[in-house]
XYZ file of N, CA, C and O in Angstrom:
504
model
N -2.724 16.519 -10.329
C -2.801 15.681 -9.881
C -3.456 13.495 -9.477
O -4.580 13.858 -9.085
N -2.700 13.002 -9.269
C -3.684 11.683 -9.694
C -3.380 11.131 -7.820
O -2.667 10.670 -7.330
N -5.016 10.889 -8.002
C -5.450 10.544 -6.052
C -6.054 8.438 -6.287
O -6.951 8.344 -6.141
N -4.826 7.815 -7.168
C -4.969 6.502 -7.210
C -4.504 5.508 -6.106
O -4.561 4.206 -6.471
N -3.576 6.058 -5.502
C -2.928 4.991 -4.951
C -2.562 4.959 -3.154
O -3.515 5.365 -3.032
N -2.935 3.832 -3.185
C -3.244 3.065 -0.897
C -2.537 4.103 -0.383
O -1.193 4.389 -0.815
N -2.784 4.260 0.666
C -2.445 5.128 2.290
C -0.864 4.564 2.109
O -0.922 3.602 2.203
N 0.624 4.900 2.024
C 2.129 4.181 2.302
C 1.921 3.715 3.601
O 2.036 2.278 4.129
N 1.603 4.257 4.334
C 0.891 4.493 5.982
C -0.101 3.077 5.932
O 0.831 1.594 7.284
N -0.613 2.900 6.004
C -1.390 1.834 5.784
C -1.606 0.229 5.147
O -1.408 -0.778 6.020
N -0.378 0.317 3.869
C 0.040 -0.622 4.131
C 1.089 -0.890 4.342
O 1.108 -2.568 4.888
N 1.931 0.056 4.984
C 3.196 -1.157 5.535
C 2.679 -1.069 7.205
O 3.475 -2.371 7.459
N 1.593 -0.630 7.459
C 1.355 -0.873 9.151
C 0.304 -2.121 8.443
O 0.741 -3.572 10.374
N 0.038 -3.124 7.528
C -0.249 -4.225 7.691
C 0.696 -5.479 7.393
O 0.354 -6.287 8.397
N 1.769 -4.584 7.410
C 3.419 -5.644 7.038
C 4.257 -5.714 8.262
O 5.185 -6.214 8.432
N 3.441 -5.149 9.192
C 4.115 -4.786 10.617
C 4.658 -3.784 10.933
O 5.911 -3.873 12.035
N 4.854 -2.287 10.056
C 5.285 -1.651 10.153
C 5.175 -0.706 11.338
O 4.576 -0.569 10.954
N 6.293 0.539 12.006
C 6.552 0.990 12.620
C 6.954 2.784 11.994
O 7.292 2.549 12.227
N 5.233 2.971 11.298
C 5.502 4.721 10.224
C 5.518 5.842 10.628
O 4.498 5.430 11.864
N 7.346 6.479 11.305
C 7.102 7.714 11.330
C 5.765 8.377 10.722
O 5.507 8.384 9.615
N 5.235 10.126 11.836
C 4.047 10.678 11.105
C 4.984 11.682 10.847
O 4.112 12.814 10.096
N 5.869 12.236 10.632
C 7.044 13.058 9.774
C 6.462 13.706 8.535
O 6.939 12.152 8.100
N 6.515 14.824 8.006
C 6.940 14.816 6.820
C 7.570 15.285 6.025
O 9.029 14.715 7.126
N 7.982 14.503 4.709
C 8.812 14.662 4.407
C 10.232 12.960 4.311
O 8.897 11.975 4.401
N 10.986 13.062 4.028
C 11.777 11.742 3.961
C 11.906 10.820 5.687
O 12.572 11.952 6.598
N 11.061 10.002 6.157
C 11.374 9.641 7.641
C 12.725 8.381 7.509
O 11.993 7.609 6.842
N 12.920 8.207 8.003
C 14.095 7.154 8.663
C 13.035 5.726 9.597
O 12.286 6.029 10.416
N 13.101 4.809 8.882
C 12.339 3.829 9.838
C 12.869 2.387 9.688
O 14.068 2.147 8.919
N 12.729 1.208 10.523
C 13.238 -0.013 9.994
C 12.304 -1.156 9.715
O 11.334 -0.267 9.370
N 13.190 -1.597 8.250
C 11.970 -2.282 7.248
C 11.531 -3.347 7.810
O 11.713 -4.062 9.032
N 10.066 -3.698 7.166
C 9.532 -5.087 8.139
C 9.629 -5.859 7.065
O 9.350 -6.118 7.851
N 9.855 -5.743 6.318
C 10.374 -6.794 5.520
C 11.838 -7.928 5.368
O 11.731 -8.582 4.936
N 12.124 -7.150 6.480
C 13.707 -7.785 6.686
C 14.472 -7.970 8.153
O 13.020 -6.247 8.928
N 14.692 -8.834 8.846
C 15.484 -8.082 10.300
C 16.048 -7.712 10.704
O 17.098 -7.185 10.435
N 15.397 -6.256 10.455
C 16.591 -4.634 10.630
C 17.122 -4.252 12.395
O 15.633 -4.397 13.041
N 17.608 -4.635 11.971
C 18.361 -4.181 13.730
C 18.883 -2.519 13.868
O 18.617 -1.648 14.917
N 18.187 -1.899 12.365
C 19.214 -0.666 12.644
C 17.769 0.378 11.215
O 18.257 -0.579 10.558
N 17.552 1.319 11.554
C 16.006 1.777 10.207
C 17.676 2.128 9.061
O 18.217 2.788 9.134
N 16.855 0.703 8.210
C 18.104 1.500 6.774
C 16.976 1.511 6.204
O 16.633 1.633 4.490
N 15.276 2.032 6.497
C 14.292 2.168 4.656
C 13.972 3.677 5.491
O 14.626 4.156 6.421
N 13.534 4.278 4.611
C 12.740 5.166 4.319
C 11.546 5.891 3.770
O 10.567 5.052 2.881
N 10.499 6.302 4.443
C 9.496 6.528 4.015
C 8.928 8.131 4.514
O 9.668 9.066 4.260
N 8.403 8.569 2.353
C 7.412 9.823 2.486
C 6.229 9.603 2.484
O 5.796 8.946 0.838
N 4.987 10.024 3.066
C 4.507 9.950 3.634
C 3.843 10.724 2.699
O 2.402 10.867 2.222
N 4.093 12.303 2.062
C 3.782 13.414 1.070
C 4.064 12.804 0.367
O 2.809 12.825 -0.674
N 4.685 11.611 -0.666
C 4.719 11.530 -1.925
C 4.833 9.885 -1.627
O 3.545 8.881 -2.793
N 3.763 9.388 -0.387
C 2.991 7.944 -1.016
C 3.910 6.643 -1.095
O 3.921 5.907 -2.190
N 5.337 7.278 -0.475
C 6.509 6.041 -0.929
C 7.448 5.202 0.133
O 7.723 6.205 0.884
N 8.312 4.401 -0.122
C 8.757 3.802 0.050
C 9.754 3.238 -0.126
O 10.089 2.846 -1.530
N 11.105 2.532 0.095
C 12.470 2.594 0.409
C 13.687 2.060 0.779
O 13.303 2.936 2.248
N 13.873 0.854 0.898
C 14.638 0.142 1.859
C 16.231 -0.257 1.380
O 16.488 -0.315 0.307
N 16.878 0.951 1.761
C 18.038 0.386 1.055
C 19.110 -1.436 1.817
O 19.793 -1.074 0.691
N 18.887 -1.779 2.927
C 19.075 -2.755 2.831
C 17.592 -4.378 2.121
O 19.110 -5.194 1.273
N 17.309 -4.296 2.305
C 16.576 -5.249 0.839
C 15.156 -4.657 -0.449
O 15.498 -5.582 -0.892
N 15.461 -3.630 -0.509
C 15.687 -3.249 -1.502
C 13.936 -3.669 -2.344
O 13.861 -2.981 -3.270
N 13.237 -2.987 -0.870
C 11.262 -3.114 -1.217
C 11.729 -2.556 -1.209
O 12.374 -1.127 -0.530
N 10.716 -1.384 -2.719
C 10.756 0.104 -2.449
C 9.299 0.196 -3.989
O 9.054 -0.515 -4.375
N 8.408 1.654 -3.238
C 7.655 1.565 -4.074
C 6.383 2.922 -3.838
O 6.871 2.696 -2.469
N 5.401 2.322 -4.131
C 4.821 3.364 -3.959
C 4.218 1.281 -2.841
O 4.063 0.533 -3.293
N 2.392 1.895 -2.667
C 1.915 0.668 -1.800
C 1.407 -0.627 -3.083
O 1.750 -2.251 -2.113
N 1.152 -0.654 -3.913
C 0.847 -1.378 -5.061
C 1.917 -2.352 -5.087
O 1.781 -3.229 -5.771
N 3.611 -1.331 -5.438
C 4.657 -1.625 -5.877
C 5.168 -2.752 -4.283
O 5.606 -4.343 -4.787
N 4.769 -2.772 -2.981
C 4.992 -3.102 -2.297
C 4.381 -4.514 -1.843
O 4.931 -5.437 -1.164
N 2.940 -4.059 -1.515
C 1.872 -5.375 -1.960
C 2.581 -6.715 -2.942
O 2.397 -7.800 -2.983
N 2.515 -5.766 -4.348
C 2.977 -6.884 -5.345
C 4.751 -7.984 -5.289
O 4.837 -8.820 -5.019
N 5.785 -6.918 -4.700
C 6.629 -7.549 -3.717
C 6.176 -8.891 -2.961
O 7.200 -10.069 -2.889
N 5.677 -8.269 -1.911
C 5.600 -9.217 -1.117
C 4.454 -10.373 -0.664
O 5.210 -11.407 -0.623
N 3.732 -10.036 -1.843
C 2.787 -10.989 -1.409
C 3.174 -12.638 -2.832
O 2.165 -13.128 -3.356
N 4.133 -11.643 -3.805
C 4.250 -12.562 -5.754
C 3.295 -12.229 -6.354
O 2.309 -13.768 -6.937
N 2.539 -10.939 -6.395
C 1.382 -11.028 -7.362
C 1.603 -10.075 -8.315
O 2.185 -9.583 -8.708
N 0.125 -9.873 -9.335
C 0.334 -8.580 -10.636
C -0.494 -7.427 -9.961
O -0.330 -7.898 -8.711
N -0.574 -6.605 -10.879
C -1.329 -5.411 -10.175
C -2.797 -5.376 -9.869
O -3.045 -4.967 -9.005
N -3.671 -6.113 -11.491
C -4.690 -6.478 -10.588
C -4.880 -6.935 -9.397
O -5.358 -6.571 -8.584
N -3.948 -8.092 -8.973
C -4.779 -8.224 -8.040
C -4.234 -8.208 -6.496
O -4.233 -7.765 -5.879
N -2.876 -7.026 -6.991
C -2.532 -5.982 -6.598
C -3.547 -4.616 -5.325
O -3.785 -4.244 -3.698
N -4.806 -4.300 -6.892
C -5.360 -3.850 -6.253
C -6.565 -3.678 -5.290
O -6.445 -3.576 -4.010
N -6.877 -5.350 -5.124
C -7.802 -6.198 -4.731
C -7.090 -6.417 -3.140
O -8.212 -6.177 -2.456
N -5.896 -6.715 -2.466
C -5.843 -6.722 -1.683
C -5.441 -5.379 -1.389
O -5.875 -5.258 0.034
N -4.837 -4.649 -2.015
C -5.355 -3.627 -1.185
C -5.871 -2.577 -0.324
O -6.691 -2.405 0.381
N -7.578 -3.067 -1.736
C -8.477 -2.340 -1.262
C -9.216 -3.761 -0.435
O -9.395 -2.669 0.588
N -8.459 -4.427 -0.166
C -8.598 -5.892 1.343
C -8.420 -5.117 2.986
O -8.887 -5.413 4.052
N -7.312 -4.523 2.752
C -6.557 -3.809 3.739
C -7.238 -2.386 4.426
O -7.001 -2.093 5.207
N -7.378 -2.066 3.538
C -7.910 -0.494 3.503
C -8.869 -0.774 4.006
O -9.539 0.170 5.117
N -10.142 -1.690 3.518
C -11.101 -1.762 4.818
C -10.738 -2.362 5.869
O -11.608 -2.013 6.092
N -10.426 -3.033 5.659
C -9.869 -3.597 7.702
C -10.040 -2.872 8.344
O -10.024 -2.739 9.437
N -8.899 -1.554 7.224
C -9.094 -0.456 8.592
C -10.705 0.794 8.743
O -10.276 1.665 9.133
N -11.198 0.289 7.783
C -12.245 1.108 7.362
C -12.255 2.939 7.068
O -12.768 3.560 6.762
N -10.782 2.185 5.472
C -10.767 2.973 5.309
C -11.199 2.729 3.190
O -11.662 1.200 3.006
N -11.024 3.737 3.051
C -11.828 3.591 1.229
C -9.912 4.138 -0.022
O -9.701 4.480 0.389
N -10.320 2.767 -0.867
C -9.093 3.714 -2.048
C -9.482 4.807 -2.900
O -10.472 4.685 -2.978
N -8.775 5.785 -2.373
C -9.155 6.780 -3.466
C -9.145 6.423 -4.726
O -8.217 5.220 -5.779
N -10.382 6.943 -5.438
C -10.951 6.995 -7.334
C -9.649 6.998 -7.843
O -8.503 8.048 -7.782
N -9.416 6.540 -8.721
C -8.440 6.229 -9.349
C -8.689 7.367 -10.934
O -9.732 6.952 -11.928
N -7.393 8.415 -10.810
C -7.995 9.384 -12.032
C -7.839 8.766 -13.528
O -6.338 8.125 -12.906
N -7.818 8.875 -14.247
C -7.111 8.536 -15.932
C -6.305 8.900 -16.371
O -6.342 11.049 -15.487
N -5.551 9.644 -17.312
C -4.477 10.719 -17.651
C -5.290 11.076 -18.581
O -4.664 12.592 -18.777
N -6.707 10.707 -18.919
C -7.574 11.932 -19.773
C -8.094 12.651 -18.755
O -8.967 13.924 -18.755
N -7.928 12.764 -17.261
C -8.346 13.179 -15.985
C -10.330 12.834 -15.401
O -10.734 13.138 -14.746
N -10.028 11.654 -15.988
C -11.322 10.873 -15.807
C -11.325 9.744 -14.755
O -10.271 9.324 -14.625
N -12.309 10.366 -13.788
C -12.726 8.912 -12.618
C -13.283 7.646 -13.360
O -14.262 7.419 -13.970
N -12.581 6.551 -13.131
C -11.757 5.552 -13.111
C -13.672 4.513 -12.886
O -14.193 5.352 -11.309
N -14.337 3.800 -13.412
C -15.239 3.050 -12.690
C -15.831 2.144 -11.078
O -15.959 1.246 -11.823
N -14.265 2.270 -10.298
C -13.827 1.353 -9.343
C -14.621 1.011 -9.120
O -15.820 2.706 -8.591
N -15.960 0.432 -8.259
C -17.131 1.093 -7.436
C -17.359 0.020 -6.448
O -17.993 0.237 -5.317
N -16.172 -0.536 -7.151
C -16.146 -2.018 -5.649
C -15.578 -1.761 -4.326
O -16.115 -2.493 -2.974
N -14.571 -1.256 -4.367
C -14.493 -0.230 -2.869
C -14.793 0.536 -2.395
O -15.469 0.809 -1.128
N -15.931 1.417 -3.188
C -16.709 2.808 -2.751
C -18.415 2.471 -1.958
O -18.426 3.531 -1.980
N -18.656 1.008 -2.601
C -19.794 0.741 -2.099
C -19.991 0.437 -0.795
O -18.984 -0.281 -0.431
N -21.145 0.308 -0.522
C -21.235 -0.228 1.444
C -20.947 -0.781 1.332
O -20.883 -2.407 2.147
N -21.530 -2.918 0.117
C -21.222 -3.839 0.042
C -20.021 -4.502 -0.020
O -20.081 -5.496 0.867
N -18.712 -3.615 0.062
C -17.620 -4.312 -0.317
C -16.673 -3.676 1.083
O -15.928 -4.581 1.471
N -18.075 -3.354 1.973
C -16.954 -3.087 3.163
C -16.694 -4.136 4.480
O -17.375 -4.999 4.302
N -15.086 -3.823 4.922
C -15.509 -5.153 5.042
C -14.689 -6.411 4.502
O -14.158 -7.705 5.152
N -14.683 -6.401 3.225
C -14.768 -7.880 2.977
C -13.099 -7.571 1.948
O -12.548 -6.714 1.594
N -12.594 -9.021 1.636
C -11.242 -8.610 0.875
C -11.291 -9.257 -1.065
O -10.774 -9.315 -1.429
N -12.109 -8.782 -1.282
C -12.907 -9.659 -2.189
C -12.898 -10.739 -3.112
O -12.067 -10.527 -4.160
N -12.563 -11.331 -2.253
C -12.657 -12.717 -2.825
C -10.751 -13.034 -2.652
O -10.808 -14.827 -2.501
N -10.298 -12.169 -1.694
C -8.590 -12.717 -1.681
C -8.060 -13.508 0.052
O -9.034 -11.708 0.730
N -7.307 -13.845 0.153
C -7.318 -14.554 1.944
C -5.879 -12.864 1.966
O -5.292 -13.737 1.370
N -6.323 -12.491 2.682
C -4.585 -11.706 3.192
C -4.102 -13.229 4.027
O -3.969 -13.844 4.597
N -2.603 -12.867 2.883
C -1.977 -14.056 4.111
C -1.020 -13.343 5.638
O -1.060 -11.885 5.428
N -0.930 -14.002 6.221
C -0.720 -14.017 7.698
C 0.990 -13.194 7.452
O 1.716 -13.654 6.710
N 0.724 -12.235 8.569
C 2.210 -11.617 8.787
C 3.184 -11.778 9.970
O 2.096 -11.936 10.766
N 4.042 -12.031 9.459
C 5.285 -12.736 10.619
C 5.153 -13.345 11.220
O 4.975 -13.533 12.493
N 4.188 -14.344 11.004
C 3.553 -16.119 11.139
C 2.121 -16.334 12.129
O 2.046 -16.837 13.379
N 1.457 -15.123 12.032
C 0.859 -14.705 12.933
C -0.922 -15.114 12.082
O -1.072 -14.684 10.751
């Protein structure tokens, strides 16, 4: 099992979602479009999100890449900033060979609370 993805709950809450705490697939209103009825779902166990209305889907990185219009490397930096702001750390990335990557920017004390050189975009005009 790879523990290399940001907590989907933290990422969605950053973008203004109210995430249900239920295990398995839980229906919720999508934070990415004007949703009057719950048209999306999140699976906390699988760490993924899917909206049937606006088609945002995937793990935390995919959500960041779609929402911010950035590549994967920039999404990692943004995820680190989001999690650091919440007092969390990005899980260590485990490679296919089973080794832990040498990512240290997020796991050392010097980077705590910083966005690592990238400003986060405001959500909902705030």
